[in-house]
Coordinates of C-alpha atoms in Angstrom, one line a residue:
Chain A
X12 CA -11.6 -9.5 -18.0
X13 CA -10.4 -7.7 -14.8
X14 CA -7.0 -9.7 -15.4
X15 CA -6.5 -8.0 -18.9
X16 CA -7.6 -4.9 -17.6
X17 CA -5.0 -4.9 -14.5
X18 CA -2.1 -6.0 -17.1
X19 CA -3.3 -3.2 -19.6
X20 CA -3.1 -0.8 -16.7
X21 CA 0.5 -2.3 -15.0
X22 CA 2.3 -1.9 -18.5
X23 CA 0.7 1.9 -18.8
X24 CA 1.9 2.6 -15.3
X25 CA 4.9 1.5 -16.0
X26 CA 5.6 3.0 -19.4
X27 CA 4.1 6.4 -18.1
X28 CA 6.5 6.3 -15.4
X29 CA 9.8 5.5 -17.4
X30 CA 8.7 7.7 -19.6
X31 CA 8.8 10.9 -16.9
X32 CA 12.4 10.6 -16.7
X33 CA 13.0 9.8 -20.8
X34 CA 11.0 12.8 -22.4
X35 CA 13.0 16.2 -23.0
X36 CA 10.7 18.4 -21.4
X37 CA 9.9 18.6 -17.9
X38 CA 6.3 19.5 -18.4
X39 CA 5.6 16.6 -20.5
X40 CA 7.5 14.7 -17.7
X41 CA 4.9 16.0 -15.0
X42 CA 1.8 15.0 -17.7
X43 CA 3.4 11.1 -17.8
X44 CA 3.7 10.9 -14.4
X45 CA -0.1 11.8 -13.8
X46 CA -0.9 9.5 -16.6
X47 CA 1.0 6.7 -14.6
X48 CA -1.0 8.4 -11.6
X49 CA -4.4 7.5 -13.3
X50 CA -3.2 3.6 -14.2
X51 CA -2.2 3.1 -10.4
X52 CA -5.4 4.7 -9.4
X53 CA -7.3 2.4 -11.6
X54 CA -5.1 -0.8 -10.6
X55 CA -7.0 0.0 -6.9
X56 CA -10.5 -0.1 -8.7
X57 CA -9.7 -2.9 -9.6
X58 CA -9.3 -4.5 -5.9
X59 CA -12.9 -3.0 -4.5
X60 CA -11.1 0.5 -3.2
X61 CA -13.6 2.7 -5.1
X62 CA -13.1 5.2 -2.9
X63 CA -9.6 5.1 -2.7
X64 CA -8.9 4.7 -6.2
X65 CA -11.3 7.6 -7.2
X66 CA -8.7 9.4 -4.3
X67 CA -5.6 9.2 -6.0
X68 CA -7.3 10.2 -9.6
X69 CA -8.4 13.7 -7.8
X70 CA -5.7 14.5 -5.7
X71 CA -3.7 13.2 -8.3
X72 CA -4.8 15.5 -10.7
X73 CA -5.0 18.3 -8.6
X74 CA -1.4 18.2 -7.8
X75 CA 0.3 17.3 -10.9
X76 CA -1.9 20.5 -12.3
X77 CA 0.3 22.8 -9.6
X78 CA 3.6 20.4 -10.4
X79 CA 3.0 21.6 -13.8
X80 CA 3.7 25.5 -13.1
X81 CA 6.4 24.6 -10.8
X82 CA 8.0 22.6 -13.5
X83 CA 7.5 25.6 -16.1
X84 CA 9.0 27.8 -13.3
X85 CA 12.3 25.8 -12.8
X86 CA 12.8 23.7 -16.4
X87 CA 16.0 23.2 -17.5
X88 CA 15.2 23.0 -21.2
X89 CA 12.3 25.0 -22.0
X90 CA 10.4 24.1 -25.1
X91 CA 13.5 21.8 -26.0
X92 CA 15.5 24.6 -27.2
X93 CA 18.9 24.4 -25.4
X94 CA 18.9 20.7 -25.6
X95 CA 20.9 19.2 -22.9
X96 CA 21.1 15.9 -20.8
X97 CA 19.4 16.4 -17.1
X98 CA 21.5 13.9 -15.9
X99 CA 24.2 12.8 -13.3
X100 CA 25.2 9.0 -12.7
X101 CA 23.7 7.4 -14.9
X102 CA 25.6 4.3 -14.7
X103 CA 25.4 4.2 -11.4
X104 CA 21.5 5.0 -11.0
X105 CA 20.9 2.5 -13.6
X106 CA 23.1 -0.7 -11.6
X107 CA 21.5 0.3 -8.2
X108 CA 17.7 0.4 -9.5
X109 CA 18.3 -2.9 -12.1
X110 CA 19.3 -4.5 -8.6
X111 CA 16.7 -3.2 -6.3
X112 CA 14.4 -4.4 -9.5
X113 CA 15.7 -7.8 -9.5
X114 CA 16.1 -8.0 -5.4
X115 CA 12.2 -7.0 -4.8
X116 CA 11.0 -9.2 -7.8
X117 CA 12.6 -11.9 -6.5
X118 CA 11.5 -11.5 -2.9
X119 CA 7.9 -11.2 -4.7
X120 CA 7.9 -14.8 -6.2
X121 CA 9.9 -16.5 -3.3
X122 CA 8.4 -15.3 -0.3
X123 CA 5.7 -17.8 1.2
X124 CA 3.0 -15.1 1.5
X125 CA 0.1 -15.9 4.3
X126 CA -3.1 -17.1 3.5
X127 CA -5.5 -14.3 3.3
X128 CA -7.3 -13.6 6.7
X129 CA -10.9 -13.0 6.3
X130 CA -13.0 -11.6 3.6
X131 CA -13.7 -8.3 2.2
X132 CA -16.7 -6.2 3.9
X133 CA -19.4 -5.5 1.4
X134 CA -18.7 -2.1 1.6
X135 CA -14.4 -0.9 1.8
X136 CA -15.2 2.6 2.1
X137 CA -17.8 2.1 5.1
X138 CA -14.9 -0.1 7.1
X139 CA -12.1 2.6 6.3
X140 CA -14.5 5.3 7.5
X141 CA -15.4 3.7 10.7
X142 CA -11.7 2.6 11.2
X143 CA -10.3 6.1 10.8
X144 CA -13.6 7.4 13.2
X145 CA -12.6 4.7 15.8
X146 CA -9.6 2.8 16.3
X147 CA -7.3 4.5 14.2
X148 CA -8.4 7.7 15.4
X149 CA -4.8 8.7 16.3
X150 CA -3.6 8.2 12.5
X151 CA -6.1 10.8 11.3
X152 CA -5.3 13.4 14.3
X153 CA -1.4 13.0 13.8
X154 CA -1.9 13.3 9.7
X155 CA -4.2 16.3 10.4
X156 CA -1.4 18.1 12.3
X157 CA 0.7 17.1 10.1
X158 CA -1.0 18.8 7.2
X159 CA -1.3 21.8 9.3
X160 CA 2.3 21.9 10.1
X161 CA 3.2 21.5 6.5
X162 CA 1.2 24.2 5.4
X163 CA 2.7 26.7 8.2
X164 CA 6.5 25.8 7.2
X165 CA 6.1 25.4 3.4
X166 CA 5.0 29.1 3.4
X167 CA 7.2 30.3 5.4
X168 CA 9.9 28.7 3.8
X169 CA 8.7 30.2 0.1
X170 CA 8.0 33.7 1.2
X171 CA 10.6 36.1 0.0
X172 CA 11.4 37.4 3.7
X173 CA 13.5 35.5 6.5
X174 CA 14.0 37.0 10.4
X175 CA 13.3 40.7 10.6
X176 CA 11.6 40.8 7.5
X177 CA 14.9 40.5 5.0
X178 CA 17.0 42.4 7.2
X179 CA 19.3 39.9 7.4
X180 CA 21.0 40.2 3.9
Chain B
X17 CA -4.7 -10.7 -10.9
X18 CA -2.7 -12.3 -7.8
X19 CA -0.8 -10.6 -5.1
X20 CA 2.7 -11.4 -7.0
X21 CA 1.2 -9.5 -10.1
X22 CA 0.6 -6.6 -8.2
X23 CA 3.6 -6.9 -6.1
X24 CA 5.4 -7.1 -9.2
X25 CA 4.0 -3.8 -10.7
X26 CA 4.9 -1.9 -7.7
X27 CA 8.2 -3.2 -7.4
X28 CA 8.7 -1.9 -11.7
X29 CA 7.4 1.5 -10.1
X30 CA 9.5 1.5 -7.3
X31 CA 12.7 0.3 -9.6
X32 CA 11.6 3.5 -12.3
X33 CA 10.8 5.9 -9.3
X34 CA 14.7 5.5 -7.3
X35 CA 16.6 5.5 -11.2
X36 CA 14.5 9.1 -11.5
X37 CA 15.6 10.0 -7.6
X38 CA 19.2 8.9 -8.3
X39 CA 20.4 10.2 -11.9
X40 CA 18.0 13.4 -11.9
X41 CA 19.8 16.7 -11.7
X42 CA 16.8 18.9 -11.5
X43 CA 15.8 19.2 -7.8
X44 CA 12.1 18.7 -9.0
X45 CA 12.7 16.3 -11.1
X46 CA 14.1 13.9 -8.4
X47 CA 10.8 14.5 -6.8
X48 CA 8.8 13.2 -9.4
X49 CA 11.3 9.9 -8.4
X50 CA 10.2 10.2 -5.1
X51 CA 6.3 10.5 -6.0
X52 CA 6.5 7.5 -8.1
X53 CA 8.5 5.5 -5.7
X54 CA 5.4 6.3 -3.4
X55 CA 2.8 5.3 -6.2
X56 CA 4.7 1.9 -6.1
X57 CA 3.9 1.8 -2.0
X58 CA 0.2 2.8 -2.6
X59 CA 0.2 -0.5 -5.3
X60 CA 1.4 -2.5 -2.5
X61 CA -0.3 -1.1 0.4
X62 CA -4.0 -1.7 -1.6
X63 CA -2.6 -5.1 -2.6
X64 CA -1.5 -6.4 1.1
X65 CA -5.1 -5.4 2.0
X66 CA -7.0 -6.7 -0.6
X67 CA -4.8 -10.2 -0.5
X68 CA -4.0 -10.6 2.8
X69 CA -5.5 -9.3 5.4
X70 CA -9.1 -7.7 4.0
X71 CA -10.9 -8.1 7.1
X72 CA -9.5 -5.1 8.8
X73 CA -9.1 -1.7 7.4
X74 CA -5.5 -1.1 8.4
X75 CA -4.1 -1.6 4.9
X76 CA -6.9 1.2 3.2
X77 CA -5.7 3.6 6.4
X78 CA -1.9 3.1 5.2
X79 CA -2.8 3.6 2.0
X80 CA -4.3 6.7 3.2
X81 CA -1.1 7.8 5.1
X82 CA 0.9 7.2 2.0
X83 CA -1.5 9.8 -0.2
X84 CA -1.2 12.4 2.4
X85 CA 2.4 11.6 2.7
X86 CA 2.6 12.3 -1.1
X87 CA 1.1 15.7 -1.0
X88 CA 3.0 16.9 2.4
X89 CA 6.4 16.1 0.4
X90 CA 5.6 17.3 -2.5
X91 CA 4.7 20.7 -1.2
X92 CA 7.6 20.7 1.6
X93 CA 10.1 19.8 -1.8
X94 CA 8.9 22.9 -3.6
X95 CA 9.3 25.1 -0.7
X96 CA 12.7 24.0 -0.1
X97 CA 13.5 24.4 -4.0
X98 CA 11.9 27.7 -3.8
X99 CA 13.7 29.2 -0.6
X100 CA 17.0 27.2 -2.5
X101 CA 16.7 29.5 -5.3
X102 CA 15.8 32.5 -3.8
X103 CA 19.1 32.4 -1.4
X104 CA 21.5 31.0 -3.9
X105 CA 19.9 31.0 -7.7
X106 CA 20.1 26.7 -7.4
X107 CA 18.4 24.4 -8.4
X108 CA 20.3 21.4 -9.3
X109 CA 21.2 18.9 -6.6
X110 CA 25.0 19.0 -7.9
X111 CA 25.5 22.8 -6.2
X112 CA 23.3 22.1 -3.3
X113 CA 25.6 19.3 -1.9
X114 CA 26.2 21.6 1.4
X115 CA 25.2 18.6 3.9
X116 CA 27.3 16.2 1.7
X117 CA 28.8 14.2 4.5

């Protein structure tokens, strides 16, 4: 059952996310890639990471909803009406990532994996809350700051005034 | 489900993500490569844990990293796109080639 379910959920993933760069409109675009969002997140369900999982589907959601007005905002074809292709190298793109494809698939099925180390706690969430609490305290404190510093430079790279408040042009 | 299948599916994602990042002209557009190439890293990071080493909680904390990885450049791309098109009216990578080397 949960092998159906993954495969169901790998092909929708998939399909959502070539279909982000085939659709005309970059608002549909934003809507597949949360769709393909939602199969990944479920795909992690699937291997005991509840709360991971249920993670990705919120933030996910959450921040394809503010993609969306950013893709309205700077859409090169709104509503389909000055049809037009949105794309540069195609040939190119499409030989590098068939490689890569065929490269990392290959690795996947070759490679003599290790045999797995231990068992899953009973409880994921509990261990990945007393890891980040304990021994990989540092992680959380240098993605905290990190979060912090993001916030600081994203605004003041987006607000409409540079050194001495738009004095300089 | 085995580690191959998942490895598999993230390295589809990863394949779909770097076309989008490569052949996209739309600055924002070559994001959403860049967010699903990261999707195909979460895939990978859950499945490493799950099949490998599950005893320890260092895969879930990567997995972690690579969420809040997703959002920071996500929000850091739109901020450069939006400071881009206040300066210059761009917002295609074609006329933003200034560090072209």
């Amino acid at each position: 059952m949960r092998t159906v379910v993954f495969w169901v959920l790998a092909l929708a993933a998939v399909g959502f996310g070539v279909a982000v760069f085939r659709v005309d409109s970059m608002a549909r675009a934003t809507f597949a890639l949360l769709a393909s969002f939602l199969c990944v997140g479920g795909t992690m369900v699937l291997l005991d990471l509840h709360y991971l999982g249920v993670l990705v589907v919120l933030m996910m959601i959450m921040e394809m909803m503010v993609m969306a007005v950013f893709m309205i905002m700077y859409m090169m074809n709104p509503a389909g009406l000055m049809p037009m292709s949105m794309l540069h190298n195609r040939r190119g793109a499409l030989i590098i990532s068939g490689a890569v494809l065929v490269a990392l698939v290959a690795g996947v099925w070759t490679v003599d994996w290790p045999e797995r180390a231990g068992r899953p706690p009973g409880d994921p969430t509990r261990a990945l809350g007393e890891a980040v609490m304990g021994a990989q305290m540092p992680v959380m404190i240098v993605v905290g700051v990190a979060i912090l510093a993001t916030m600081v430079s994203a605004v003041v790279l987006a607000t409409d005034r540079g050194r001495y408040d738009g004095g300089d042009r | 489900m085995t580690l191959q299948a998942f490895l598999t599916l993230a390295a589809a994602l990863f394949a779909v993500g770097l076309y989008g990042a490569l052949s996209q002209q739309s600055i924002v557009m070559l994001m959403m490569g860049l967010e699903l190439m990261i999707n195909a890293v979460l895939v990978a990071g859950a499945a490493f844990w799950f099949y490998l080493a599950p005893a320890s909680a260092d895969g879930q904390v990567l997995v972690l990293v690579a969420v809040t990885v997703m959002a920071l450049e996500m929000a850091m791309g739109f901020a450069v796109v939006t400071a881009l098109m206040r300066a210059r009216d761009v917002d295609v990578t074609d006329d933003a080639g200034d560090l072209k080397g």
